[in-house]
CSV table of C-alpha atoms in Angstrom, one decimal:
chain,number,residue,atom,x,y,z
A,1251,UNK,CA,-14.9,-8.9,5.8
A,1252,UNK,CA,-11.8,-9.8,7.7
A,1253,UNK,CA,-10.8,-13.2,9.2
A,1254,UNK,CA,-12.6,-12.5,12.5
A,1255,UNK,CA,-15.8,-11.5,10.6
A,1256,UNK,CA,-15.5,-14.8,8.6
A,1257,UNK,CA,-15.1,-16.8,11.8
A,1258,UNK,CA,-18.2,-15.2,13.3
A,1259,UNK,CA,-20.2,-15.7,10.1
A,1260,UNK,CA,-19.2,-19.4,10.1
A,1261,UNK,CA,-20.1,-19.8,13.7
A,1262,UNK,CA,-23.5,-18.1,13.2
A,1263,UNK,CA,-24.4,-20.2,10.1
A,1264,UNK,CA,-23.1,-23.6,11.3
A,1265,UNK,CA,-24.1,-23.5,15.0
A,1266,UNK,CA,-20.5,-24.2,16.0
A,1267,UNK,CA,-18.8,-22.2,18.8
A,1268,UNK,CA,-16.6,-19.3,17.8
A,1269,UNK,CA,-13.5,-21.3,18.9
A,1270,UNK,CA,-14.4,-24.3,16.8
A,1271,UNK,CA,-15.2,-22.1,13.8
A,1272,UNK,CA,-11.8,-20.4,14.1
A,1273,UNK,CA,-10.2,-23.9,14.1
A,1274,UNK,CA,-12.2,-24.9,11.0
A,1275,UNK,CA,-11.3,-21.7,9.1
A,1276,UNK,CA,-7.6,-22.0,10.0
A,1277,UNK,CA,-7.6,-25.7,8.9
A,1278,UNK,CA,-9.1,-24.8,5.5
A,1279,UNK,CA,-6.5,-22.1,5.0
A,1280,UNK,CA,-3.7,-24.4,6.1
A,1281,UNK,CA,-4.9,-27.2,3.8
A,1282,UNK,CA,-5.1,-24.9,0.8
A,1283,UNK,CA,-1.6,-23.5,1.6
A,1284,UNK,CA,-0.1,-27.0,1.9
A,1285,UNK,CA,-1.6,-28.2,-1.3
A,1286,UNK,CA,-0.2,-25.1,-3.2
A,1287,UNK,CA,3.2,-25.6,-1.6
A,1288,UNK,CA,3.2,-29.1,-2.9
A,1289,UNK,CA,2.6,-27.9,-6.4
A,1290,UNK,CA,-1.1,-28.9,-6.6
A,1291,UNK,CA,-4.3,-27.0,-7.3
A,1292,UNK,CA,-7.3,-26.7,-5.0
A,1293,UNK,CA,-10.6,-26.9,-6.9
A,1294,UNK,CA,-13.8,-26.1,-5.0
A,1295,UNK,CA,-16.7,-26.8,-7.4
A,1296,UNK,CA,-19.0,-23.8,-7.7
A,1297,UNK,CA,-16.5,-21.5,-5.9
A,1298,UNK,CA,-13.2,-21.5,-7.8
A,1299,UNK,CA,-9.7,-22.8,-8.2
A,1300,UNK,CA,-6.6,-21.9,-6.3
A,1301,UNK,CA,-3.3,-22.5,-8.1
A,1302,UNK,CA,0.3,-21.4,-8.3
A,1303,UNK,CA,1.6,-19.2,-11.1
A,1304,UNK,CA,5.3,-19.4,-11.7
A,1305,UNK,CA,6.9,-16.0,-12.5
A,1306,UNK,CA,10.2,-16.1,-14.3
A,1307,UNK,CA,13.1,-13.9,-13.4
A,1308,UNK,CA,13.2,-10.5,-15.1
A,1309,UNK,CA,15.0,-7.2,-15.3
A,1310,UNK,CA,13.3,-4.2,-13.7
A,1311,UNK,CA,14.1,-0.5,-13.1
A,1312,UNK,CA,14.1,1.4,-9.8
A,1313,UNK,CA,11.7,4.3,-10.5
A,1314,UNK,CA,13.5,6.6,-8.1
A,1315,UNK,CA,17.0,6.2,-9.3
A,1316,UNK,CA,16.5,4.6,-12.8
A,1317,UNK,CA,18.9,1.9,-11.8
A,1318,UNK,CA,18.4,-1.5,-13.4
A,1319,UNK,CA,17.7,-4.3,-11.0
A,1320,UNK,CA,17.2,-8.1,-11.2
A,1321,UNK,CA,13.8,-9.4,-10.1
A,1322,UNK,CA,14.1,-13.0,-8.9
A,1323,UNK,CA,11.8,-15.8,-10.1
A,1324,UNK,CA,9.0,-16.5,-7.7
A,1325,UNK,CA,5.7,-18.4,-7.2
A,1326,UNK,CA,2.5,-16.4,-7.0
A,1327,UNK,CA,-0.8,-17.6,-5.7
A,1328,UNK,CA,-3.7,-17.3,-8.2
A,1329,UNK,CA,-7.5,-17.7,-7.8
A,1330,UNK,CA,-9.9,-18.2,-10.6
A,1331,UNK,CA,-13.6,-17.7,-9.7
A,1332,UNK,CA,-16.0,-20.5,-10.7
A,1333,UNK,CA,-19.1,-20.1,-12.7
A,1334,UNK,CA,-21.5,-20.3,-9.7
A,1335,UNK,CA,-19.6,-17.6,-7.9
A,1336,UNK,CA,-19.6,-15.4,-10.9
A,1337,UNK,CA,-23.3,-15.9,-11.4
A,1338,UNK,CA,-24.1,-15.2,-7.8
A,1339,UNK,CA,-22.4,-11.8,-8.1
A,1340,UNK,CA,-24.2,-10.8,-11.3
């Protein structure tokens, strides 16, 4: 399922127009992104938790040349599925 499929599914299940559904999906994604940028977590009970994992700087190796390179520190998005989501899949 891609974003347009998700928008169509939201429109079908909620009775909203496709345009309104697209705005709602975009707003949810924007709110999650803004919360993570601010250093917070987003917990959706029964679905899961979005958080930020901080990755420290490290030394790596270019596999083609064998040259040592520095990998900069970065923030990575992380998602942990909730119990209800896990149960629904099993």
